[in-house]
């Protein structure tokens, strides 16, 4: 399949999607988002792929939703197009999704990064929700995921006052997993994805679901779901293999079942 706004490749067991609108700082127009979701869903369904990475370029991960595309629309047109509805498909991806973020990571760009399971940030990364500067608020999870990630105080400042934070601040407040030199960012994200892709796939899938459930469910329900998933994994060949390999002091050979 050929794409207009993204570059798609496979590295080992990792499916990699890079935004390709450099002149527009990878602004997320409807076409790019449709292509992104389509490519990621295709990787998600591909057994040879174990984890996914999304990236921008050195100057920008993404500078937000495409302002020029939406500037003239009415509320009814926004509602009927519901372009943010498409983002829900990202939440349904079963394989781990890692964002490699360098440069501007703003508005919808930051919301997209936060939709991912992990973020590897370049030292050059700048995170923010500057929608207030153009007379609106975040619309793809910025008020919700950012607040859960960094807490109320900083989220208020970023959302109400458009404050940008550095990669180092983002690391300190728990928004990103690690900060690396810009030139290493993509390779680090792919290497992290590759490590996870080589683990027992059913356990990885249930692990992702269980951690994400912590944001959705009361503790009692989350603990019960986690326990059921843990017990359920004892029906997999990979649990038998993983524990046997530990006892026999050898590396495990995963079968993904
Ligand atoms: N949408 C459309 N075009 C964008 C864009 C965006 N979000 N961000 C940057 N661009 C375009 C610029 O218009 C410019 O194009 P032209 O050369 O054709 O004028 C090009 O990318 C380069 O941008 P700048 O010249 O502005 O570059 P800069 O280095 O001076 O500034 C910047 C960089 C601070 C990121 C600035 O571009 C900026 O503030 N961008 C907008 C950020 C923003 O408000 N994002 C939120 C969007 S709304 C949203 O995301 C809603 C949501 O929650 C889903």
PDB file of C-alpha atoms and ligand atoms in Angstrom:
ATOM      1  CA  UNK A   1       0.000   0.000   0.000  1.00  0.00           C
ATOM      2  CA  UNK A   2       1.345   3.452  -0.834  1.00  0.00           C
ATOM      3  CA  UNK A   3       0.896   6.416   1.473  1.00  0.00           C
ATOM      4  CA  UNK A   4       0.993  10.178   0.922  1.00  0.00           C
ATOM      5  CA  UNK A   5       1.657  11.476   4.428  1.00  0.00           C
ATOM      6  CA  UNK A   6       3.582   8.722   6.178  1.00  0.00           C
ATOM      7  CA  UNK A   7       6.584   6.446   5.630  1.00  0.00           C
ATOM      8  CA  UNK A   8       6.137   2.841   6.662  1.00  0.00           C
ATOM      9  CA  UNK A   9       8.818   0.230   7.202  1.00  0.00           C
ATOM     10  CA  UNK A  10       9.610  -2.907   9.164  1.00  0.00           C
ATOM     11  CA  UNK A  11      12.719  -3.245  11.327  1.00  0.00           C
ATOM     12  CA  UNK A  12      13.046  -6.773  12.666  1.00  0.00           C
ATOM     13  CA  UNK A  13       9.794  -7.445  14.545  1.00  0.00           C
ATOM     14  CA  UNK A  14       8.989  -3.731  14.802  1.00  0.00           C
ATOM     15  CA  UNK A  15       6.501  -1.896  12.592  1.00  0.00           C
ATOM     16  CA  UNK A  16       7.645   1.713  12.147  1.00  0.00           C
ATOM     17  CA  UNK A  17       5.500   4.613  10.935  1.00  0.00           C
ATOM     18  CA  UNK A  18       7.058   8.046  10.406  1.00  0.00           C
ATOM     19  CA  UNK A  19       5.058  11.186   9.692  1.00  0.00           C
ATOM     20  CA  UNK A  20       6.062  12.778   6.410  1.00  0.00           C
ATOM     21  CA  UNK A  21       4.748  16.348   6.276  1.00  0.00           C
ATOM     22  CA  UNK A  22       8.026  18.122   7.109  1.00  0.00           C
ATOM     23  CA  UNK A  23       7.033  21.554   5.721  1.00  0.00           C
ATOM     24  CA  UNK A  24       3.942  21.597   7.942  1.00  0.00           C
ATOM     25  CA  UNK A  25       5.869  20.299  10.996  1.00  0.00           C
ATOM     26  CA  UNK A  26       3.898  17.063  10.608  1.00  0.00           C
ATOM     27  CA  UNK A  27       0.590  18.781  11.357  1.00  0.00           C
ATOM     28  CA  UNK A  28      -1.962  16.011  11.723  1.00  0.00           C
ATOM     29  CA  UNK A  29      -4.488  16.443   8.930  1.00  0.00           C
ATOM     30  CA  UNK A  30      -7.309  13.956   8.363  1.00  0.00           C
ATOM     31  CA  UNK A  31      -5.402  12.178   5.591  1.00  0.00           C
ATOM     32  CA  UNK A  32      -2.336  11.645   7.753  1.00  0.00           C
ATOM     33  CA  UNK A  33      -4.391  10.351  10.669  1.00  0.00           C
ATOM     34  CA  UNK A  34      -6.312   7.945   8.435  1.00  0.00           C
ATOM     35  CA  UNK A  35      -3.071   6.633   6.954  1.00  0.00           C
ATOM     36  CA  UNK A  36      -1.466   6.354  10.397  1.00  0.00           C
ATOM     37  CA  UNK A  37      -4.330   4.371  11.857  1.00  0.00           C
ATOM     38  CA  UNK A  38      -4.572   2.146   8.753  1.00  0.00           C
ATOM     39  CA  UNK A  39      -0.837   1.366   8.797  1.00  0.00           C
ATOM     40  CA  UNK A  40      -0.789   0.656  12.532  1.00  0.00           C
ATOM     41  CA  UNK A  41      -3.845  -1.590  12.307  1.00  0.00           C
ATOM     42  CA  UNK A  42      -2.153  -3.532   9.496  1.00  0.00           C
ATOM     43  CA  UNK A  43       0.947  -4.033  11.661  1.00  0.00           C
ATOM     44  CA  UNK A  44      -1.271  -4.974  14.610  1.00  0.00           C
ATOM     45  CA  UNK A  45      -2.774  -7.802  12.547  1.00  0.00           C
ATOM     46  CA  UNK A  46       0.608  -9.037  11.263  1.00  0.00           C
ATOM     47  CA  UNK A  47       1.957 -11.991  13.330  1.00  0.00           C
ATOM     48  CA  UNK A  48       5.602 -11.239  12.392  1.00  0.00           C
ATOM     49  CA  UNK A  49       5.320  -7.842  14.101  1.00  0.00           C
ATOM     50  CA  UNK A  50       5.506  -7.632  17.893  1.00  0.00           C
ATOM     51  CA  UNK A  51       5.581  -3.899  18.621  1.00  0.00           C
ATOM     52  CA  UNK A  52       4.982  -0.559  16.902  1.00  0.00           C
ATOM     53  CA  UNK A  53       6.831   2.756  16.775  1.00  0.00           C
ATOM     54  CA  UNK A  54       5.572   6.134  15.569  1.00  0.00           C
ATOM     55  CA  UNK A  55       7.972   8.998  14.926  1.00  0.00           C
ATOM     56  CA  UNK A  56       8.228  12.399  13.331  1.00  0.00           C
ATOM     57  CA  UNK A  57      11.483  13.985  12.244  1.00  0.00           C
ATOM     58  CA  UNK A  58      14.216  15.933  14.056  1.00  0.00           C
ATOM     59  CA  UNK A  59      12.318  19.242  13.988  1.00  0.00           C
ATOM     60  CA  UNK A  60       8.893  18.000  14.948  1.00  0.00           C
ATOM     61  CA  UNK A  61       7.126  14.900  16.135  1.00  0.00           C
ATOM     62  CA  UNK A  62       3.939  16.788  15.251  1.00  0.00           C
ATOM     63  CA  UNK A  63       2.903  20.421  15.809  1.00  0.00           C
ATOM     64  CA  UNK A  64      -0.714  19.486  16.430  1.00  0.00           C
ATOM     65  CA  UNK A  65      -3.888  19.038  14.479  1.00  0.00           C
ATOM     66  CA  UNK A  66      -3.812  20.830  11.121  1.00  0.00           C
ATOM     67  CA  UNK A  67      -5.047  24.327  11.987  1.00  0.00           C
ATOM     68  CA  UNK A  68      -5.466  25.316   8.338  1.00  0.00           C
ATOM     69  CA  UNK A  69      -7.692  22.315   7.668  1.00  0.00           C
ATOM     70  CA  UNK A  70     -10.079  23.090  10.513  1.00  0.00           C
ATOM     71  CA  UNK A  71      -9.920  26.899  10.809  1.00  0.00           C
ATOM     72  CA  UNK A  72     -13.048  27.599   8.732  1.00  0.00           C
ATOM     73  CA  UNK A  73     -15.223  24.722   9.910  1.00  0.00           C
ATOM     74  CA  UNK A  74     -18.423  25.134  11.907  1.00  0.00           C
ATOM     75  CA  UNK A  75     -19.211  23.200  15.079  1.00  0.00           C
ATOM     76  CA  UNK A  76     -21.675  21.064  13.150  1.00  0.00           C
ATOM     77  CA  UNK A  77     -19.049  20.255  10.512  1.00  0.00           C
ATOM     78  CA  UNK A  78     -16.551  19.344  13.242  1.00  0.00           C
ATOM     79  CA  UNK A  79     -19.169  17.131  14.875  1.00  0.00           C
ATOM     80  CA  UNK A  80     -20.261  15.374  11.691  1.00  0.00           C
ATOM     81  CA  UNK A  81     -16.701  14.858  10.440  1.00  0.00           C
ATOM     82  CA  UNK A  82     -15.670  13.741  13.939  1.00  0.00           C
ATOM     83  CA  UNK A  83     -12.070  13.381  12.838  1.00  0.00           C
ATOM     84  CA  UNK A  84     -10.972  12.800  16.435  1.00  0.00           C
ATOM     85  CA  UNK A  85     -13.273   9.758  16.545  1.00  0.00           C
ATOM     86  CA  UNK A  86     -10.701   8.044  14.348  1.00  0.00           C
ATOM     87  CA  UNK A  87      -8.208   8.319  17.211  1.00  0.00           C
ATOM     88  CA  UNK A  88     -10.218   5.754  19.197  1.00  0.00           C
ATOM     89  CA  UNK A  89      -8.867   3.125  16.823  1.00  0.00           C
ATOM     90  CA  UNK A  90      -5.383   3.831  18.206  1.00  0.00           C
ATOM     91  CA  UNK A  91      -6.583   2.862  21.676  1.00  0.00           C
ATOM     92  CA  UNK A  92      -7.732  -0.493  20.336  1.00  0.00           C
ATOM     93  CA  UNK A  93      -4.284  -1.513  19.042  1.00  0.00           C
ATOM     94  CA  UNK A  94      -3.228  -4.638  20.929  1.00  0.00           C
ATOM     95  CA  UNK A  95       0.509  -4.438  20.381  1.00  0.00           C
ATOM     96  CA  UNK A  96       2.687  -2.013  22.349  1.00  0.00           C
ATOM     97  CA  UNK A  97       3.000   1.375  20.653  1.00  0.00           C
ATOM     98  CA  UNK A  98       6.026   3.579  21.344  1.00  0.00           C
ATOM     99  CA  UNK A  99       6.420   7.222  20.315  1.00  0.00           C
ATOM    100  CA  UNK A 100       9.883   8.509  19.343  1.00  0.00           C
ATOM    101  CA  UNK A 101       9.585  12.249  19.982  1.00  0.00           C
ATOM    102  CA  UNK A 102      12.050  14.912  18.821  1.00  0.00           C
ATOM    103  CA  UNK A 103      11.365  18.627  18.431  1.00  0.00           C
ATOM    104  CA  UNK A 104       7.843  20.033  18.680  1.00  0.00           C
ATOM    105  CA  UNK A 105       5.287  17.724  20.246  1.00  0.00           C
ATOM    106  CA  UNK A 106       2.310  20.040  20.531  1.00  0.00           C
ATOM    107  CA  UNK A 107      -1.467  19.914  20.750  1.00  0.00           C
ATOM    108  CA  UNK A 108      -2.707  16.858  18.896  1.00  0.00           C
ATOM    109  CA  UNK A 109       0.936  15.783  18.566  1.00  0.00           C
ATOM    110  CA  UNK A 110       1.278  15.575  22.318  1.00  0.00           C
ATOM    111  CA  UNK A 111      -2.109  13.914  22.567  1.00  0.00           C
ATOM    112  CA  UNK A 112      -0.990  11.331  20.034  1.00  0.00           C
ATOM    113  CA  UNK A 113       2.258  10.709  21.919  1.00  0.00           C
ATOM    114  CA  UNK A 114       0.281  10.283  25.148  1.00  0.00           C
ATOM    115  CA  UNK A 115      -2.024   7.782  23.431  1.00  0.00           C
ATOM    116  CA  UNK A 116       1.065   5.628  22.900  1.00  0.00           C
ATOM    117  CA  UNK A 117       2.139   3.200  25.607  1.00  0.00           C
ATOM    118  CA  UNK A 118       5.614   4.704  26.052  1.00  0.00           C
ATOM    119  CA  UNK A 119       7.484   7.795  24.912  1.00  0.00           C
ATOM    120  CA  UNK A 120      11.194   7.984  24.116  1.00  0.00           C
ATOM    121  CA  UNK A 121      12.131  11.671  23.989  1.00  0.00           C
ATOM    122  CA  UNK A 122      15.055  13.396  22.322  1.00  0.00           C
ATOM    123  CA  UNK A 123      16.780  16.138  24.327  1.00  0.00           C
ATOM    124  CA  UNK A 124      15.296  18.536  21.756  1.00  0.00           C
ATOM    125  CA  UNK A 125      11.688  17.547  22.436  1.00  0.00           C
ATOM    126  CA  UNK A 126       9.226  20.230  23.565  1.00  0.00           C
ATOM    127  CA  UNK A 127       5.838  19.137  24.861  1.00  0.00           C
ATOM    128  CA  UNK A 128       2.789  21.324  25.128  1.00  0.00           C
ATOM    129  CA  UNK A 129      -0.926  21.868  24.708  1.00  0.00           C
ATOM    130  CA  UNK A 130      -0.943  25.358  23.148  1.00  0.00           C
ATOM    131  CA  UNK A 131      -4.554  25.234  21.869  1.00  0.00           C
ATOM    132  CA  UNK A 132      -5.419  28.102  24.229  1.00  0.00           C
ATOM    133  CA  UNK A 133      -3.304  30.352  21.956  1.00  0.00           C
ATOM    134  CA  UNK A 134      -5.710  29.727  19.068  1.00  0.00           C
ATOM    135  CA  UNK A 135      -8.897  30.113  21.095  1.00  0.00           C
ATOM    136  CA  UNK A 136      -9.736  26.484  21.797  1.00  0.00           C
ATOM    137  CA  UNK A 137      -8.766  23.663  24.178  1.00  0.00           C
ATOM    138  CA  UNK A 138      -7.271  20.212  23.554  1.00  0.00           C
ATOM    139  CA  UNK A 139      -9.766  17.893  21.870  1.00  0.00           C
ATOM    140  CA  UNK A 140      -8.011  14.531  21.656  1.00  0.00           C
ATOM    141  CA  UNK A 141      -7.313  13.749  25.292  1.00  0.00           C
ATOM    142  CA  UNK A 142      -4.974  16.577  26.301  1.00  0.00           C
ATOM    143  CA  UNK A 143      -6.908  17.616  29.374  1.00  0.00           C
ATOM    144  CA  UNK A 144      -7.372  14.007  30.500  1.00  0.00           C
ATOM    145  CA  UNK A 145      -4.196  12.083  29.694  1.00  0.00           C
ATOM    146  CA  UNK A 146      -1.871  14.984  30.491  1.00  0.00           C
ATOM    147  CA  UNK A 147      -3.478  15.494  33.893  1.00  0.00           C
ATOM    148  CA  UNK A 148      -3.215  11.801  34.696  1.00  0.00           C
ATOM    149  CA  UNK A 149       0.419  11.776  33.564  1.00  0.00           C
ATOM    150  CA  UNK A 150       1.833  14.958  35.109  1.00  0.00           C
ATOM    151  CA  UNK A 151      -0.708  15.930  37.764  1.00  0.00           C
ATOM    152  CA  UNK A 152      -3.092  18.863  38.083  1.00  0.00           C
ATOM    153  CA  UNK A 153      -0.651  21.693  38.789  1.00  0.00           C
ATOM    154  CA  UNK A 154       1.462  21.351  35.674  1.00  0.00           C
ATOM    155  CA  UNK A 155      -1.455  20.259  33.475  1.00  0.00           C
ATOM    156  CA  UNK A 156      -3.353  23.431  34.413  1.00  0.00           C
ATOM    157  CA  UNK A 157      -0.380  25.589  33.486  1.00  0.00           C
ATOM    158  CA  UNK A 158       0.173  23.814  30.185  1.00  0.00           C
ATOM    159  CA  UNK A 159      -3.486  23.749  29.137  1.00  0.00           C
ATOM    160  CA  UNK A 160      -4.605  27.153  30.478  1.00  0.00           C
ATOM    161  CA  UNK A 161      -1.435  29.074  29.744  1.00  0.00           C
ATOM    162  CA  UNK A 162       0.145  27.187  26.837  1.00  0.00           C
ATOM    163  CA  UNK A 163       3.356  26.472  28.717  1.00  0.00           C
ATOM    164  CA  UNK A 164       5.780  24.192  26.865  1.00  0.00           C
ATOM    165  CA  UNK A 165       7.990  21.838  28.822  1.00  0.00           C
ATOM    166  CA  UNK A 166      11.406  20.441  27.931  1.00  0.00           C
ATOM    167  CA  UNK A 167      12.233  16.771  27.552  1.00  0.00           C
ATOM    168  CA  UNK A 168      13.980  16.865  30.924  1.00  0.00           C
ATOM    169  CA  UNK A 169      10.905  18.320  32.658  1.00  0.00           C
ATOM    170  CA  UNK A 170       8.736  15.760  30.873  1.00  0.00           C
ATOM    171  CA  UNK A 171      10.971  13.011  32.224  1.00  0.00           C
ATOM    172  CA  UNK A 172      10.900  14.396  35.762  1.00  0.00           C
ATOM    173  CA  UNK A 173       7.116  14.554  35.816  1.00  0.00           C
ATOM    174  CA  UNK A 174       6.629  11.084  34.346  1.00  0.00           C
ATOM    175  CA  UNK A 175       5.366  12.018  30.903  1.00  0.00           C
ATOM    176  CA  UNK A 176       8.178  10.199  29.070  1.00  0.00           C
ATOM    177  CA  UNK A 177      10.149   7.025  29.687  1.00  0.00           C
ATOM    178  CA  UNK A 178      13.616   8.315  28.882  1.00  0.00           C
ATOM    179  CA  UNK A 179      15.518  11.184  27.319  1.00  0.00           C
ATOM    180  CA  UNK A 180      18.242  10.451  24.773  1.00  0.00           C
ATOM    181  CA  UNK A 181      20.414  12.458  22.353  1.00  0.00           C
ATOM    182  CA  UNK A 182      18.399  13.563  19.328  1.00  0.00           C
ATOM    183  CA  UNK A 183      20.394  11.492  16.875  1.00  0.00           C
ATOM    184  CA  UNK A 184      19.726   8.326  18.910  1.00  0.00           C
ATOM    185  CA  UNK A 185      16.002   8.851  19.534  1.00  0.00           C
ATOM    186  CA  UNK A 186      14.521   6.747  16.744  1.00  0.00           C
ATOM    187  CA  UNK A 187      17.010   3.912  17.192  1.00  0.00           C
ATOM    188  CA  UNK A 188      16.396   3.856  20.967  1.00  0.00           C
ATOM    189  CA  UNK A 189      12.641   3.672  20.443  1.00  0.00           C
ATOM    190  CA  UNK A 190      13.007   0.897  17.869  1.00  0.00           C
ATOM    191  CA  UNK A 191      15.436  -0.988  20.151  1.00  0.00           C
ATOM    192  CA  UNK A 192      12.978  -0.734  23.058  1.00  0.00           C
ATOM    193  CA  UNK A 193      10.158  -1.918  20.799  1.00  0.00           C
ATOM    194  CA  UNK A 194      12.318  -4.779  19.525  1.00  0.00           C
ATOM    195  CA  UNK A 195      13.079  -5.939  23.093  1.00  0.00           C
ATOM    196  CA  UNK A 196       9.361  -6.036  23.886  1.00  0.00           C
ATOM    197  CA  UNK A 197       8.584  -7.667  20.520  1.00  0.00           C
ATOM    198  CA  UNK A 198      10.855 -10.563  21.466  1.00  0.00           C
ATOM    199  CA  UNK A 199       8.930 -11.307  24.663  1.00  0.00           C
ATOM    200  CA  UNK A 200       6.022 -13.736  25.073  1.00  0.00           C
ATOM    201  CA  UNK A 201       3.325 -12.114  22.893  1.00  0.00           C
ATOM    202  CA  UNK A 202       0.218 -13.197  24.795  1.00  0.00           C
ATOM    203  CA  UNK A 203       1.716 -12.017  28.092  1.00  0.00           C
ATOM    204  CA  UNK A 204       2.734  -8.693  26.484  1.00  0.00           C
ATOM    205  CA  UNK A 205      -0.780  -8.191  25.177  1.00  0.00           C
ATOM    206  CA  UNK A 206      -2.394  -8.898  28.544  1.00  0.00           C
ATOM    207  CA  UNK A 207       0.221  -6.763  30.309  1.00  0.00           C
ATOM    208  CA  UNK A 208      -0.645  -3.767  28.111  1.00  0.00           C
ATOM    209  CA  UNK A 209      -4.363  -4.277  28.718  1.00  0.00           C
ATOM    210  CA  UNK A 210      -3.836  -4.592  32.466  1.00  0.00           C
ATOM    211  CA  UNK A 211      -1.743  -1.423  32.826  1.00  0.00           C
ATOM    212  CA  UNK A 212      -4.179   0.563  30.679  1.00  0.00           C
ATOM    213  CA  UNK A 213      -7.065  -0.735  32.792  1.00  0.00           C
ATOM    214  CA  UNK A 214      -5.505   1.047  35.790  1.00  0.00           C
ATOM    215  CA  UNK A 215      -6.673   4.329  34.216  1.00  0.00           C
ATOM    216  CA  UNK A 216     -10.224   3.132  33.642  1.00  0.00           C
ATOM    217  CA  UNK A 217     -11.270   0.929  36.548  1.00  0.00           C
ATOM    218  CA  UNK A 218     -11.624   1.141  40.335  1.00  0.00           C
ATOM    219  CA  UNK A 219      -8.784  -0.677  42.168  1.00  0.00           C
ATOM    220  CA  UNK A 220     -10.888  -3.683  43.211  1.00  0.00           C
ATOM    221  CA  UNK A 221     -12.001  -4.355  39.630  1.00  0.00           C
ATOM    222  CA  UNK A 222      -8.520  -3.728  38.243  1.00  0.00           C
ATOM    223  CA  UNK A 223      -6.971  -6.159  40.717  1.00  0.00           C
ATOM    224  CA  UNK A 224      -9.591  -8.807  39.896  1.00  0.00           C
ATOM    225  CA  UNK A 225      -9.022  -8.387  36.130  1.00  0.00           C
ATOM    226  CA  UNK A 226      -5.251  -8.575  36.614  1.00  0.00           C
ATOM    227  CA  UNK A 227      -5.547 -11.752  38.688  1.00  0.00           C
ATOM    228  CA  UNK A 228      -7.782 -13.419  36.081  1.00  0.00           C
ATOM    229  CA  UNK A 229      -5.310 -12.518  33.316  1.00  0.00           C
ATOM    230  CA  UNK A 230      -2.423 -13.865  35.417  1.00  0.00           C
ATOM    231  CA  UNK A 231      -4.231 -17.186  36.007  1.00  0.00           C
ATOM    232  CA  UNK A 232      -5.297 -17.334  32.353  1.00  0.00           C
ATOM    233  CA  UNK A 233      -1.674 -17.151  31.214  1.00  0.00           C
ATOM    234  CA  UNK A 234      -1.138 -20.571  32.830  1.00  0.00           C
ATOM    235  CA  UNK A 235      -3.074 -21.977  29.851  1.00  0.00           C
ATOM    236  CA  UNK A 236      -0.343 -20.792  27.445  1.00  0.00           C
ATOM    237  CA  UNK A 237       2.570 -22.820  26.146  1.00  0.00           C
ATOM    238  CA  UNK A 238       4.720 -19.749  26.785  1.00  0.00           C
ATOM    239  CA  UNK A 239       4.071 -19.861  30.545  1.00  0.00           C
ATOM    240  CA  UNK A 240       5.170 -23.515  30.662  1.00  0.00           C
ATOM    241  CA  UNK A 241       8.209 -22.712  28.512  1.00  0.00           C
ATOM    242  CA  UNK A 242       9.125 -19.528  30.415  1.00  0.00           C
ATOM    243  CA  UNK A 243       9.059 -21.184  33.825  1.00  0.00           C
ATOM    244  CA  UNK A 244      10.798 -24.362  32.577  1.00  0.00           C
ATOM    245  CA  UNK A 245      13.511 -22.240  30.959  1.00  0.00           C
ATOM    246  CA  UNK A 246      14.054 -20.362  34.221  1.00  0.00           C
ATOM    247  CA  UNK A 247      14.386 -23.607  36.189  1.00  0.00           C
ATOM    248  CA  UNK A 248      16.666 -25.177  33.549  1.00  0.00           C
ATOM    249  CA  UNK A 249      18.762 -21.992  33.370  1.00  0.00           C
ATOM    250  CA  UNK A 250      18.352 -21.498  29.602  1.00  0.00           C
ATOM    251  CA  UNK A 251      16.777 -18.791  27.419  1.00  0.00           C
ATOM    252  CA  UNK A 252      13.071 -19.361  26.656  1.00  0.00           C
ATOM    253  CA  UNK A 253      11.777 -20.066  23.146  1.00  0.00           C
ATOM    254  CA  UNK A 254       8.431 -18.293  22.818  1.00  0.00           C
ATOM    255  CA  UNK A 255       5.693 -19.711  20.610  1.00  0.00           C
ATOM    256  CA  UNK A 256       3.115 -16.961  21.004  1.00  0.00           C
ATOM    257  CA  UNK A 257       0.442 -19.334  22.215  1.00  0.00           C
TER     258      UNK A 257
HETATM  259  N1  LIG B   1      -1.335  23.197  11.614  1.00  0.00           N
HETATM  260  C1  LIG B   1      -1.067  23.617  10.358  1.00  0.00           C
HETATM  261  N2  LIG B   1       0.111  24.115   9.981  1.00  0.00           N
HETATM  262  C2  LIG B   1       1.082  24.198  10.910  1.00  0.00           C
HETATM  263  C3  LIG B   1       0.883  23.794  12.229  1.00  0.00           C
HETATM  264  C4  LIG B   1      -0.394  23.268  12.571  1.00  0.00           C
HETATM  265  N3  LIG B   1      -0.679  22.808  13.799  1.00  0.00           N
HETATM  266  N4  LIG B   1       2.003  24.023  12.925  1.00  0.00           N
HETATM  267  C5  LIG B   1       2.896  24.536  12.064  1.00  0.00           C
HETATM  268  N5  LIG B   1       2.341  24.649  10.843  1.00  0.00           N
HETATM  269  C6  LIG B   1       2.951  25.165   9.612  1.00  0.00           C
HETATM  270  C7  LIG B   1       3.056  26.671   9.658  1.00  0.00           C
HETATM  271  O1  LIG B   1       1.840  27.266   9.280  1.00  0.00           O
HETATM  272  C8  LIG B   1       4.163  26.907   8.688  1.00  0.00           C
HETATM  273  O2  LIG B   1       3.645  26.794   7.373  1.00  0.00           O
HETATM  274  P1  LIG B   1       3.926  27.987   6.293  1.00  0.00           P
HETATM  275  O3  LIG B   1       5.416  27.974   6.119  1.00  0.00           O
HETATM  276  O4  LIG B   1       3.182  27.522   5.087  1.00  0.00           O
HETATM  277  O5  LIG B   1       3.424  29.237   6.894  1.00  0.00           O
HETATM  278  C9  LIG B   1       5.099  25.714   8.908  1.00  0.00           C
HETATM  279  O6  LIG B   1       4.293  24.706   9.530  1.00  0.00           O
HETATM  280  C10 LIG B   1       6.268  26.020   9.804  1.00  0.00           C
HETATM  281  O7  LIG B   1       5.757  26.595  10.997  1.00  0.00           O
HETATM  282  P2  LIG B   1       6.286  27.995  11.601  1.00  0.00           P
HETATM  283  O8  LIG B   1       6.751  28.883  10.495  1.00  0.00           O
HETATM  284  O9  LIG B   1       5.224  28.522  12.498  1.00  0.00           O
HETATM  285  O10 LIG B   1       7.547  27.473  12.419  1.00  0.00           O
HETATM  286  P3  LIG B   1       8.172  28.136  13.746  1.00  0.00           P
HETATM  287  O11 LIG B   1       9.441  27.389  13.996  1.00  0.00           O
HETATM  288  O12 LIG B   1       8.212  29.607  13.644  1.00  0.00           O
HETATM  289  O13 LIG B   1       7.112  27.776  14.901  1.00  0.00           O
HETATM  290  C11 LIG B   1       5.639  26.336  16.142  1.00  0.00           C
HETATM  291  C12 LIG B   1       6.892  26.447  15.251  1.00  0.00           C
HETATM  292  C13 LIG B   1       5.876  27.032  17.474  1.00  0.00           C
HETATM  293  C14 LIG B   1       5.384  24.850  16.374  1.00  0.00           C
HETATM  294  C15 LIG B   1       4.441  27.000  15.436  1.00  0.00           C
HETATM  295  O14 LIG B   1       4.363  26.491  14.102  1.00  0.00           O
HETATM  296  C16 LIG B   1       3.129  26.756  16.094  1.00  0.00           C
HETATM  297  O15 LIG B   1       2.805  27.381  17.084  1.00  0.00           O
HETATM  298  N6  LIG B   1       2.291  25.828  15.523  1.00  0.00           N
HETATM  299  C17 LIG B   1       0.971  25.576  16.012  1.00  0.00           C
HETATM  300  C18 LIG B   1       0.975  24.761  17.314  1.00  0.00           C
HETATM  301  C19 LIG B   1      -0.428  24.560  17.800  1.00  0.00           C
HETATM  302  O16 LIG B   1      -1.158  25.483  18.098  1.00  0.00           O
HETATM  303  N7  LIG B   1      -0.852  23.274  17.888  1.00  0.00           N
HETATM  304  C20 LIG B   1      -2.175  22.915  18.327  1.00  0.00           C
HETATM  305  C21 LIG B   1      -3.071  22.707  17.120  1.00  0.00           C
HETATM  306  S1  LIG B   1      -4.780  22.489  17.556  1.00  0.00           S
HETATM  307  C22 LIG B   1      -4.887  20.893  18.082  1.00  0.00           C
HETATM  308  O17 LIG B   1      -3.933  20.119  18.052  1.00  0.00           O
HETATM  309  C23 LIG B   1      -6.263  20.459  18.559  1.00  0.00           C
HETATM  310  C24 LIG B   1      -6.362  19.125  19.173  1.00  0.00           C
HETATM  311  O18 LIG B   1      -6.280  18.989  20.382  1.00  0.00           O
HETATM  312  C25 LIG B   1      -6.637  17.928  18.365  1.00  0.00           C
END
